[in-house]
Short mmCIF file of C-alpha atoms and ligand atoms in Angstrom, two decimals:
data_model
loop_
_atom_site.label_atom_id
_atom_site.label_comp_id
_atom_site.label_asym_id
_atom_site.label_seq_id
_atom_site.Cartn_x
_atom_site.Cartn_y
_atom_site.Cartn_z
CA MET A 1 -100.33 25.92 -46.34
CA PRO A 2 -96.70 25.37 -47.40
CA ARG A 3 -94.44 23.61 -44.99
CA ASP A 4 -91.33 25.71 -43.89
CA ASN A 5 -88.85 22.90 -44.33
CA PHE A 6 -85.19 23.09 -43.71
CA ASN A 7 -82.77 23.03 -46.76
CA LYS A 8 -79.92 20.77 -47.37
CA PRO A 9 -77.07 23.00 -45.68
CA VAL A 10 -79.41 23.41 -42.49
CA VAL A 11 -80.03 19.71 -42.20
CA GLU A 12 -76.34 18.90 -42.59
CA GLU A 13 -75.38 21.40 -40.15
CA LEU A 14 -77.85 20.00 -37.66
CA ALA A 15 -76.55 16.54 -38.00
CA ARG A 16 -72.86 17.28 -38.08
CA ARG A 17 -73.04 19.54 -34.91
CA VAL A 18 -74.19 16.68 -32.88
CA ALA A 19 -71.78 14.13 -34.66
CA PHE A 20 -74.82 12.34 -36.16
CA THR A 21 -76.07 11.14 -32.96
CA CYS A 22 -79.76 11.55 -31.54
CA SER A 23 -79.87 14.62 -29.48
CA ASN A 24 -82.29 12.95 -26.93
CA PRO A 25 -79.99 12.28 -23.86
CA ASP A 26 -81.90 9.00 -23.08
CA CYS A 27 -81.45 7.65 -26.59
CA ARG A 28 -78.10 9.00 -28.13
CA ASN A 29 -78.42 6.52 -30.93
CA GLN A 30 -75.95 6.87 -33.91
CA THR A 31 -77.81 8.01 -36.92
CA VAL A 32 -75.46 7.26 -39.74
CA GLY A 33 -73.56 3.98 -40.85
CA PRO A 34 -72.37 1.98 -43.67
CA LYS A 35 -74.77 0.19 -46.06
CA THR A 36 -74.22 -3.55 -46.31
CA GLY A 37 -71.80 -4.25 -49.08
CA PRO A 38 -68.59 -2.22 -50.14
CA GLU A 39 -69.87 1.22 -50.41
CA GLY A 40 -72.55 3.73 -49.51
CA PHE A 41 -74.21 4.76 -46.20
CA VAL A 42 -77.50 5.03 -44.63
CA THR A 43 -78.82 7.75 -42.43
CA THR A 44 -81.58 6.89 -39.73
CA GLY A 45 -81.83 10.28 -38.14
CA GLU A 46 -83.71 13.60 -39.27
CA ALA A 47 -83.74 17.21 -38.81
CA ALA A 48 -86.86 17.62 -36.57
CA HIS A 49 -88.65 20.90 -36.04
CA ILE A 50 -88.59 22.37 -32.59
CA THR A 51 -91.67 24.42 -33.33
CA ALA A 52 -93.75 22.99 -36.27
CA ALA A 53 -93.10 23.66 -39.93
CA ALA A 54 -96.73 24.35 -40.66
CA PRO A 55 -99.72 25.46 -38.67
CA GLY A 56 -101.51 23.06 -36.58
CA GLY A 57 -98.40 21.30 -36.24
CA PRO A 58 -96.78 20.26 -32.82
CA ARG A 59 -95.54 23.54 -30.75
CA TYR A 60 -96.29 25.76 -33.86
CA ASP A 61 -95.34 29.27 -33.17
CA THR A 62 -97.25 32.06 -35.03
CA ALA A 63 -94.71 34.56 -33.98
CA LEU A 64 -91.93 33.05 -36.27
CA THR A 65 -91.41 34.12 -39.83
CA ALA A 66 -91.30 31.42 -42.48
CA ALA A 67 -87.51 32.15 -42.70
CA GLU A 68 -87.19 31.60 -38.79
CA ARG A 69 -89.07 28.49 -38.98
CA SER A 70 -86.74 26.94 -41.50
CA ALA A 71 -83.66 28.11 -39.84
CA PHE A 72 -80.84 25.99 -38.07
CA ASN A 73 -82.14 27.58 -34.51
CA ASN A 74 -85.61 25.93 -35.06
CA GLY A 75 -84.13 22.34 -35.76
CA ILE A 76 -82.78 19.53 -33.75
CA TRP A 77 -81.12 16.24 -35.06
CA LEU A 78 -83.09 13.18 -33.70
CA CYS A 79 -83.34 9.53 -34.75
CA ARG A 80 -86.51 8.67 -36.44
CA ASN A 81 -88.07 7.14 -33.24
CA CYS A 82 -87.30 10.18 -31.23
CA ALA A 83 -88.57 12.48 -34.07
CA ALA A 84 -91.84 10.73 -33.92
CA LEU A 85 -91.96 10.51 -30.16
CA ILE A 86 -91.69 14.42 -29.73
CA ASP A 87 -94.46 15.23 -32.23
CA ARG A 88 -96.89 12.67 -30.56
CA ASP A 89 -96.35 13.89 -26.92
CA VAL A 90 -96.04 17.65 -27.24
CA GLU A 91 -96.87 18.19 -23.56
CA GLY A 92 -94.12 15.78 -22.59
CA TYR A 93 -91.62 17.47 -24.90
CA PRO A 94 -92.05 21.32 -24.91
CA VAL A 95 -89.78 23.71 -26.77
CA ASP A 96 -87.43 24.61 -23.86
CA LYS A 97 -86.80 20.90 -23.35
CA LEU A 98 -85.76 20.42 -26.88
CA VAL A 99 -83.52 23.33 -26.87
CA GLN A 100 -81.81 21.96 -23.74
CA TRP A 101 -81.31 18.59 -25.63
CA LYS A 102 -79.79 20.35 -28.49
CA LYS A 103 -77.30 22.31 -26.18
CA THR A 104 -76.37 19.20 -24.44
CA ALA A 105 -76.00 17.20 -27.39
CA GLU A 106 -73.74 19.77 -29.05
CA THR A 107 -71.51 20.07 -25.95
CA ARG A 108 -71.27 16.18 -25.89
CA ALA A 109 -69.96 16.26 -29.34
CA LEU A 110 -67.55 19.00 -28.57
CA LEU A 111 -66.09 16.81 -25.86
CA GLY A 112 -65.99 13.78 -28.20
CA ILE A 113 -63.98 16.15 -30.80
CA ASN A 114 -61.78 17.64 -28.17
CA LYS A 115 -60.34 14.88 -26.32
CA PRO A 116 -56.85 15.84 -25.44
CA PRO A 117 -54.00 14.02 -26.96
CA THR A 118 -52.67 11.42 -24.65
CA ILE A 119 -49.06 11.44 -24.02
CA ASP A 120 -48.36 7.79 -24.28
CA ALA A 121 -47.07 7.83 -27.79
CA ALA A 122 -44.43 10.58 -26.95
CA ALA A 123 -43.42 8.97 -23.61
CA SER A 124 -42.88 5.76 -24.93
CA VAL A 125 -40.29 7.09 -27.47
CA PRO A 126 -37.18 7.93 -25.54
CA GLY A 127 -35.96 11.57 -25.94
CA ARG A 128 -36.89 14.77 -24.05
CA LEU A 129 -37.92 16.41 -27.45
CA ASN A 130 -40.91 14.11 -27.66
CA VAL A 131 -42.08 14.97 -24.18
CA LEU A 132 -41.82 18.65 -24.75
CA SER A 133 -43.85 18.58 -27.88
CA ALA A 134 -46.38 16.54 -25.92
CA ARG A 135 -46.68 19.14 -23.43
CA ASP A 136 -47.14 21.76 -26.26
CA ALA A 137 -49.82 19.82 -27.69
CA LEU A 138 -51.46 19.60 -24.17
CA SER A 139 -51.42 23.38 -23.71
CA ARG A 140 -52.95 23.89 -27.17
CA ALA A 141 -55.55 21.56 -26.06
CA GLY A 142 -56.10 23.71 -23.14
CA THR A 143 -57.51 26.53 -25.29
CA ALA A 144 -60.05 24.00 -26.56
CA MET A 145 -60.74 22.90 -22.89
CA THR A 146 -61.66 26.35 -21.88
CA ALA A 147 -64.23 26.56 -24.54
CA ILE A 148 -65.66 23.36 -23.38
CA ALA A 149 -65.80 24.77 -19.81
CA ARG A 150 -67.65 27.80 -21.10
CA SER A 151 -70.09 25.94 -23.06
CA LEU A 152 -70.76 23.53 -20.12
CA GLU A 153 -71.36 26.70 -17.87
CA GLU A 154 -73.96 27.98 -20.54
CA LEU A 155 -75.87 24.71 -19.83
CA ASP A 156 -76.50 25.75 -16.25
CA PRO A 157 -75.01 29.12 -15.18
CA ARG A 158 -75.55 28.25 -11.32
CA PHE A 159 -72.20 26.36 -11.54
CA ARG A 160 -68.56 27.16 -12.26
CA VAL A 161 -66.74 24.74 -14.36
CA THR A 162 -62.78 24.27 -14.59
CA ILE A 163 -60.89 21.72 -16.27
CA ALA A 164 -57.68 20.51 -15.45
CA HIS A 165 -55.27 17.85 -17.03
CA ASP A 166 -53.94 15.25 -14.54
CA GLY A 167 -51.41 13.18 -16.94
CA SER A 168 -53.49 12.49 -20.15
CA VAL A 169 -57.04 12.60 -18.60
CA PRO A 170 -59.04 15.90 -18.45
CA SER A 171 -60.73 16.45 -15.13
CA PHE A 172 -63.84 18.54 -14.85
CA SER A 173 -64.45 20.48 -11.55
CA ILE A 174 -67.91 21.59 -11.15
CA GLU A 175 -68.82 24.06 -8.33
CA PRO A 176 -71.97 25.92 -7.40
CA VAL A 177 -71.35 29.79 -7.91
CA ASP A 178 -73.35 30.95 -5.17
CA GLY A 179 -74.90 28.85 -2.49
CA PRO A 180 -76.15 25.17 -2.71
CA VAL A 181 -77.90 23.72 -5.67
CA ASN A 182 -80.18 21.05 -5.32
CA VAL A 183 -78.99 18.00 -7.44
CA SER A 184 -80.30 14.51 -7.03
CA ILE A 185 -78.00 11.86 -7.20
CA ASN A 186 -78.76 8.02 -8.18
CA LEU A 187 -76.19 5.62 -6.81
CA ARG A 188 -75.97 1.96 -7.82
CA ASP A 189 -76.47 0.25 -4.44
CA ASN A 190 -73.59 -1.86 -3.43
CA ALA A 191 -71.47 -2.34 -0.42
CA LYS A 192 -68.48 0.01 -1.51
CA THR A 193 -70.69 3.02 -2.53
CA ARG A 194 -72.61 2.53 0.86
CA GLN A 195 -69.31 2.65 2.80
CA GLN A 196 -68.00 5.68 0.86
CA MET A 197 -71.18 7.68 1.26
CA GLN A 198 -71.11 6.92 5.22
CA ARG A 199 -67.42 8.18 5.40
CA PHE A 200 -68.68 11.27 3.40
CA TYR A 201 -71.48 12.01 5.76
CA GLU A 202 -69.29 11.16 8.88
CA TYR A 203 -66.02 12.75 8.13
CA GLY A 204 -66.59 14.71 4.87
CA GLU A 205 -64.44 12.26 2.97
CA ARG A 206 -64.21 12.66 -0.74
CA VAL A 207 -66.22 10.02 -2.49
CA THR A 208 -64.70 8.59 -5.76
CA LEU A 209 -67.02 6.50 -7.81
CA ASP A 210 -67.00 4.68 -11.04
CA GLY A 211 -68.85 6.76 -13.66
CA LYS A 212 -71.18 3.90 -14.23
CA ASP A 213 -72.48 3.74 -10.70
CA ILE A 214 -73.72 7.27 -10.47
CA THR A 215 -76.15 9.45 -12.27
CA PHE A 216 -77.35 13.03 -11.70
CA HIS A 217 -80.56 14.78 -12.21
CA GLY A 218 -81.64 18.44 -11.72
CA THR A 219 -79.21 20.14 -13.75
CA PRO A 220 -78.72 20.00 -17.62
CA LEU A 221 -74.87 20.34 -16.99
CA LEU A 222 -74.49 17.07 -15.29
CA ASP A 223 -77.25 15.43 -17.61
CA GLY A 224 -74.70 16.04 -20.29
CA LEU A 225 -71.85 14.39 -18.49
CA ASN A 226 -73.86 11.28 -17.39
CA GLY A 227 -72.25 8.16 -18.77
CA GLU A 228 -69.31 10.28 -20.20
CA THR A 229 -67.17 10.14 -17.06
CA ARG A 230 -64.76 7.47 -15.94
CA HIS A 231 -64.88 8.56 -12.37
CA VAL A 232 -67.08 10.98 -10.25
CA SER A 233 -65.83 12.61 -7.03
CA ILE A 234 -68.16 14.15 -4.74
CA ALA A 235 -66.61 16.54 -2.15
CA ASN A 236 -67.94 19.19 0.26
CA PRO A 237 -64.94 21.26 0.96
CA LEU A 238 -64.96 23.90 3.50
CA ASN A 239 -64.16 27.40 2.41
CA CYS A 240 -60.91 27.97 4.28
CA HIS A 241 -57.37 27.70 3.88
CA ALA A 242 -55.84 24.40 5.33
CA VAL A 243 -52.28 23.28 5.39
CA VAL A 244 -50.98 19.73 6.21
CA LYS A 245 -47.39 19.54 7.38
CA LEU A 246 -45.50 16.24 7.50
CA SER A 247 -42.52 15.13 9.40
CA VAL A 248 -40.85 11.67 9.60
CA ALA A 249 -38.50 10.15 12.22
CA SER A 250 -35.13 9.26 10.43
CA LYS A 251 -33.70 5.81 10.39
CA LYS A 252 -30.71 6.40 12.34
CA LYS A 253 -31.75 8.58 15.20
CA ASN A 254 -35.24 9.04 16.32
CA GLU A 255 -35.31 12.73 15.54
CA LEU A 256 -38.05 14.18 13.39
CA GLU A 257 -37.30 15.65 10.15
CA PHE A 258 -39.80 18.01 8.45
CA LEU A 259 -40.27 16.86 4.91
CA ASP A 260 -42.92 18.98 3.36
CA GLN A 261 -46.32 20.85 3.77
CA GLY A 262 -48.99 21.18 1.30
CA SER A 263 -52.42 23.26 0.75
CA ALA A 264 -55.17 20.91 1.56
CA THR A 265 -58.89 20.94 1.02
CA LEU A 266 -60.70 20.52 4.49
CA SER A 267 -64.03 18.97 4.68
CA SER A 268 -66.35 18.17 7.77
CA GLY A 269 -68.97 15.55 8.63
CA ASN A 270 -70.94 14.92 11.64
CA LYS A 271 -68.07 12.82 13.35
CA GLY A 272 -64.93 14.63 12.38
CA PHE A 273 -63.06 16.09 9.60
CA SER A 274 -60.85 14.86 6.56
CA CYS A 275 -58.41 16.52 4.33
CA ASP A 276 -56.39 15.80 1.24
CA ALA A 277 -53.20 17.48 0.34
CA GLN A 278 -50.65 17.05 -2.47
CA LEU A 279 -46.87 16.86 -1.13
CA PHE A 280 -43.83 16.83 -2.94
CA GLY A 281 -44.96 18.72 -6.02
CA GLY A 282 -47.96 16.19 -6.45
CA CYS A 283 -45.84 13.03 -6.00
CA LEU A 284 -47.41 12.05 -2.74
CA ALA A 285 -51.23 12.18 -1.85
CA LEU A 286 -51.76 12.51 1.83
CA SER A 287 -55.13 12.08 3.28
CA VAL A 288 -56.03 12.67 6.88
CA THR A 289 -59.16 11.71 8.55
CA SER A 290 -59.62 12.50 12.32
CA ASP A 291 -62.46 12.54 14.86
CA GLY A 292 -60.48 14.85 17.14
CA GLN A 293 -58.92 11.93 19.04
CA ARG A 294 -57.45 9.63 16.52
CA PHE A 295 -55.94 10.32 13.15
CA HIS A 296 -56.16 7.88 10.22
CA VAL A 297 -53.49 8.71 7.61
CA THR A 298 -52.72 7.28 4.21
CA ALA A 299 -49.79 8.39 1.93
CA THR A 300 -50.08 7.11 -1.45
CA PRO A 301 -47.21 7.82 -3.95
CA THR A 302 -48.37 9.11 -7.33
CA PHE A 303 -45.94 8.58 -10.28
CA GLU A 304 -47.39 10.91 -12.85
CA ARG A 305 -44.64 13.46 -12.32
CA TRP A 306 -42.14 10.92 -13.08
CA VAL A 307 -43.38 10.12 -16.54
CA GLY A 308 -40.88 11.29 -19.07
CA ARG A 309 -38.21 12.19 -16.57
CA GLY A 310 -34.75 10.64 -16.29
CA ILE A 311 -34.46 7.91 -13.69
CA LYS A 312 -31.29 9.47 -12.29
CA VAL A 313 -33.08 12.73 -11.70
CA LEU A 314 -36.55 11.69 -10.67
CA PRO A 315 -38.15 14.55 -8.90
CA TYR A 316 -38.61 14.04 -4.87
CA PHE A 317 -36.94 10.64 -5.06
CA ASP A 318 -35.42 10.98 -1.76
CA GLN A 319 -38.31 12.32 0.01
CA LEU A 320 -40.52 9.48 -1.28
CA ARG A 321 -37.89 6.87 -0.23
CA LYS A 322 -38.21 8.33 3.25
CA ILE A 323 -41.80 7.93 3.32
CA ARG A 324 -41.43 4.22 2.15
CA ASP A 325 -39.01 3.52 4.76
CA ALA A 326 -41.12 5.05 7.33
CA ALA A 327 -44.01 2.85 6.34
CA ARG A 328 -41.73 -0.26 6.07
CA LEU A 329 -39.68 0.10 9.18
CA GLY A 330 -42.86 1.61 11.30
CA LEU A 331 -40.90 4.96 12.02
CA GLN A 332 -42.95 7.75 13.58
CA VAL A 333 -44.59 10.07 11.53
CA ASP A 334 -45.92 13.54 12.73
CA ILE A 335 -48.78 15.25 10.78
CA VAL A 336 -50.16 18.69 11.77
CA VAL A 337 -53.18 20.16 10.16
CA GLU A 338 -53.55 23.92 10.34
CA VAL A 339 -56.54 26.19 9.38
CA GLU A 340 -55.87 29.82 8.53
CA GLY A 341 -52.50 29.65 10.45
CA GLN A 342 -54.10 28.07 13.64
CA ARG A 343 -53.39 24.44 14.59
CA LEU A 344 -56.58 22.39 14.12
CA ALA A 345 -55.30 18.97 15.03
CA ALA A 346 -51.95 17.21 15.36
CA GLY A 347 -51.18 13.56 15.76
CA HIS A 348 -48.18 11.02 15.40
CA GLY A 349 -48.03 7.40 14.52
CA LYS A 350 -47.01 4.93 12.04
CA LEU A 351 -47.98 4.97 8.22
CA PRO A 352 -49.90 1.94 7.11
CA MET A 353 -47.91 -0.01 4.50
CA THR A 354 -49.54 0.62 1.09
CA SER A 355 -47.36 -1.71 -1.11
CA LEU A 356 -48.84 -0.11 -4.14
CA GLY A 357 -46.44 2.17 -5.93
CA TYR A 358 -43.49 1.37 -3.70
CA GLY A 359 -42.45 -1.55 -6.00
CA LEU A 360 -41.83 1.00 -8.77
CA LEU A 361 -39.74 2.93 -6.21
CA ASP A 362 -37.68 0.14 -5.28
CA PHE A 363 -37.22 -0.74 -8.98
CA ALA A 364 -36.03 2.81 -9.63
CA GLU A 365 -33.77 2.95 -6.71
CA GLU A 366 -32.01 -0.01 -7.90
CA MET A 367 -31.75 1.23 -11.43
CA ARG A 368 -30.25 4.51 -10.15
CA VAL A 369 -27.51 2.41 -8.43
CA ILE A 370 -26.76 0.70 -11.72
CA LEU A 371 -26.83 4.00 -13.95
CA HIS A 372 -25.25 6.00 -11.40
CA GLN A 373 -21.68 6.23 -12.90
CA SER A 374 -22.85 5.55 -16.51
CA PRO A 375 -23.34 8.41 -19.03
CA ILE A 376 -26.75 6.65 -19.81
CA ASP A 377 -30.00 7.79 -18.48
CA ILE A 378 -33.39 6.42 -19.20
CA LEU A 379 -36.71 8.15 -19.13
CA MET A 380 -39.44 6.87 -17.07
CA PRO A 381 -42.18 5.72 -19.35
CA LYS A 382 -45.95 6.10 -18.76
CA GLU A 383 -46.90 2.29 -18.97
CA LEU A 384 -44.21 0.27 -17.20
CA ASP A 385 -43.62 -2.82 -18.94
CA ILE A 386 -41.38 -4.43 -16.41
CA THR A 387 -41.31 -8.30 -16.18
CA ALA A 388 -40.42 -10.40 -13.33
CA ASP A 389 -37.22 -11.36 -15.01
CA ASP A 390 -36.28 -7.76 -15.35
CA ILE A 391 -36.84 -7.26 -11.73
CA ASP A 392 -34.78 -10.30 -10.82
CA ARG A 393 -31.97 -9.20 -12.98
CA VAL A 394 -31.79 -5.61 -11.51
CA HIS A 395 -32.28 -6.88 -7.98
CA GLN A 396 -29.21 -9.20 -8.51
CA LEU A 397 -26.96 -6.75 -9.94
CA ALA A 398 -27.92 -3.96 -7.72
CA GLY A 399 -27.66 -6.57 -4.79
CA LEU A 400 -23.82 -6.89 -5.50
CA ARG A 401 -23.28 -3.48 -3.97
CA HIS A 402 -24.27 -4.97 -0.44
CA ILE A 403 -21.25 -7.16 -0.62
CA SER A 404 -19.57 -6.65 2.51
CA VAL A 405 -16.62 -8.07 4.47
CA GLY A 406 -16.90 -11.89 4.52
CA SER A 407 -19.76 -12.01 2.22
CA THR A 408 -19.02 -14.68 -0.63
CA MET A 409 -20.21 -15.12 -4.11
CA THR A 410 -19.63 -18.28 -6.29
CA ALA A 411 -19.05 -18.13 -9.80
CA THR A 412 -17.94 -20.73 -12.49
CA VAL A 413 -14.48 -20.39 -14.15
CA GLU A 414 -13.52 -22.27 -17.22
CA PRO A 415 -9.94 -21.87 -18.33
CA GLN A 416 -9.41 -22.19 -22.03
CA THR A 417 -5.63 -22.57 -22.22
CA GLU A 418 -2.66 -24.03 -19.97
CA HIS A 419 -1.74 -20.35 -19.71
CA GLU A 420 -5.05 -19.45 -18.14
CA VAL A 421 -4.72 -22.48 -15.98
CA GLU A 422 -1.44 -21.30 -14.76
CA SER A 423 -2.41 -17.66 -13.97
CA LEU A 424 -5.40 -18.88 -11.99
CA GLN A 425 -3.30 -21.30 -10.09
CA ASN A 426 -0.78 -18.48 -9.27
CA SER A 427 -3.37 -15.95 -8.19
CA LEU A 428 -4.97 -18.76 -5.88
CA ALA A 429 -1.53 -19.59 -4.64
CA VAL A 430 -0.71 -16.34 -3.21
CA SER A 431 -4.23 -15.87 -2.01
CA ARG A 432 -3.82 -12.16 -2.34
CA PRO A 433 -6.84 -9.78 -2.86
CA THR A 434 -7.42 -9.12 -6.55
CA ALA A 435 -9.91 -6.87 -8.45
CA MET A 436 -12.69 -8.51 -10.18
CA ARG A 437 -14.53 -7.41 -13.14
CA LEU A 438 -17.65 -9.27 -14.46
CA THR A 439 -18.98 -8.33 -17.88
CA GLN A 440 -22.37 -9.29 -19.13
CA LEU A 441 -25.26 -8.17 -21.28
CA LEU A 442 -27.79 -6.36 -19.25
CA ASP A 443 -30.71 -7.68 -21.42
CA ILE A 444 -33.41 -5.65 -19.36
CA HIS A 445 -36.46 -5.36 -21.40
CA ALA A 446 -38.32 -2.88 -19.28
CA PHE A 447 -38.57 0.75 -20.67
CA GLY A 448 -39.21 -0.56 -24.27
CA GLY A 449 -36.05 -2.64 -24.45
CA LEU A 450 -33.77 0.46 -23.88
CA LEU A 451 -31.41 -1.47 -21.75
CA SER A 452 -31.40 -4.90 -23.66
CA ASN A 453 -28.03 -5.50 -25.46
CA LYS A 454 -26.27 -3.08 -23.11
CA GLN A 455 -22.94 -4.14 -21.83
CA ILE A 456 -22.69 -3.78 -18.00
CA ALA A 457 -19.44 -4.31 -16.18
CA VAL A 458 -19.52 -4.93 -12.42
CA GLU A 459 -16.04 -4.16 -10.89
CA ILE A 460 -15.31 -5.19 -7.19
CA SER A 461 -12.16 -3.64 -6.00
CA GLU A 462 -11.00 -6.44 -3.97
CA VAL A 463 -12.14 -10.11 -3.63
CA VAL A 464 -10.08 -13.12 -2.33
CA MET A 465 -10.73 -16.28 -4.50
CA THR A 466 -10.59 -19.91 -3.12
CA THR A 467 -11.22 -23.08 -5.01
CA ARG A 468 -9.60 -26.50 -4.90
CA ARG A 469 -6.53 -26.02 -7.08
CA LYS A 470 -6.16 -29.48 -8.29
CA ASN A 471 -9.57 -29.04 -10.04
CA ILE A 472 -8.33 -26.49 -12.34
CA LYS A 473 -7.94 -27.96 -15.98
CA VAL A 474 -8.19 -26.74 -19.28
CA GLY A 475 -11.71 -26.98 -20.64
CA GLN A 476 -13.35 -27.69 -17.16
CA SER A 477 -15.60 -25.68 -15.32
CA VAL A 478 -14.83 -25.27 -11.65
CA PRO A 479 -16.62 -23.37 -9.00
CA VAL A 480 -14.67 -20.38 -7.44
CA LYS A 481 -15.53 -18.74 -4.32
CA PHE A 482 -15.25 -14.94 -4.08
CA ARG A 483 -14.88 -13.35 -0.74
CA ALA A 484 -15.06 -9.58 -0.37
CA THR A 485 -12.62 -7.74 1.90
CA ARG A 486 -12.91 -4.79 4.10
CA SER A 487 -11.90 -2.42 1.41
CA SER A 488 -14.00 -4.04 -1.18
CA ARG A 489 -16.04 -1.49 -3.30
CA VAL A 490 -18.59 -2.14 -6.18
CA SER A 491 -19.08 -0.13 -9.20
CA TYR A 492 -21.16 -0.44 -12.31
CA ILE A 493 -20.30 0.77 -15.77
CA VAL A 494 -23.22 0.56 -18.44
CA SER A 495 -22.15 1.20 -21.81
ZN1 LIG B 1 -83.38 8.74 -30.53
#
């Protein structure tokens, strides 16, 4: 009997459609690589028959024609071990299982080839044009992402798959189409996962785990994603429309100011409910947990929306500053959760101080003061390369604006000529307020060195200088005290 072998183009297509990796999801060995030495390659995989090439072979199907038996559809790419394994254990590896392996392996390879472009490269280069072209690239990638979503749904039509980009990483949302689907979950047992799962059962809080700590069984769709994801979130949202409203007391008067509201996904557990909302166009993640009596609220700034935006025009900057001040100063915060137009719960209290993220806000705030009057703006990069020195310098410069009546600074003055000595003596003699202009190099290396070698002039409209007049001599440095007056104003010019 002749064997209905695959021809070379079929073998190549089988191998390439799974990127030369073994299609057994528990193996996934790479099957091609370089020979030792400067050239050549070796292949350790093979095009295995799903149903056998000759009568009497494993899973032989009499219904197929010779052409069908040697066609692409009847092949699967496996490493040599797995190819041998499926032929020795026909019961353990039936046709439908192998077909599933093949589909999953192809989807996985599709995911590998369609990783969306990251915007790091574009954002680290200053200029709006680059950021725009990165967005274009992302929207082109969107088409490929839709194809991936459809091909994942084909693996298990009981689920709907949607893909979203947040920043540069795609996130997959997988929901049952109608009614619950039984899926078993294996969790790596540690204190953190146990605590998170408890909050999930009690309040419906979303669980977010490291991809390594969780594996799914019971659906080929999730089998394909096991080990491929960085984070996995589990949520049990109720099918209703919820809104979270946030108001904050102002610093001066203790009146509440409504800041924003956002749609929320509401989940419940056996002790209470929880909901997550995005406020300020996604710049603040608000999560609320309540047992009906007490509220637990966290407000976490998320700065993805700031990437590539000019520091002088950061979206929702003032609102985030109010949230930071509320947390820092312990101001009252009011939260209302409404479901389908009805008030579900309301509470007030103080926000916990999550320092994470507010440091960036502080830095941006001071940079805005310095850049305010200058024609220069700088774009917020994706990776912040701010050093402690940068923070110190920005802090000192911006700190000058707090100069107030009676506050003093000390600077060293070193006259170079008799004329300079004389004019210094004169201005000290009359002790009249004078304007002061300090010029120095900014030398801030954050933002890819954009601000290094920039000249900055700090002008203080009025200061009174004091020093020991007899110490003023050519070539001698002498400390001079500058005192601000009531009408002192500080301005910065970066050029
Ligand atoms: Zn294998």
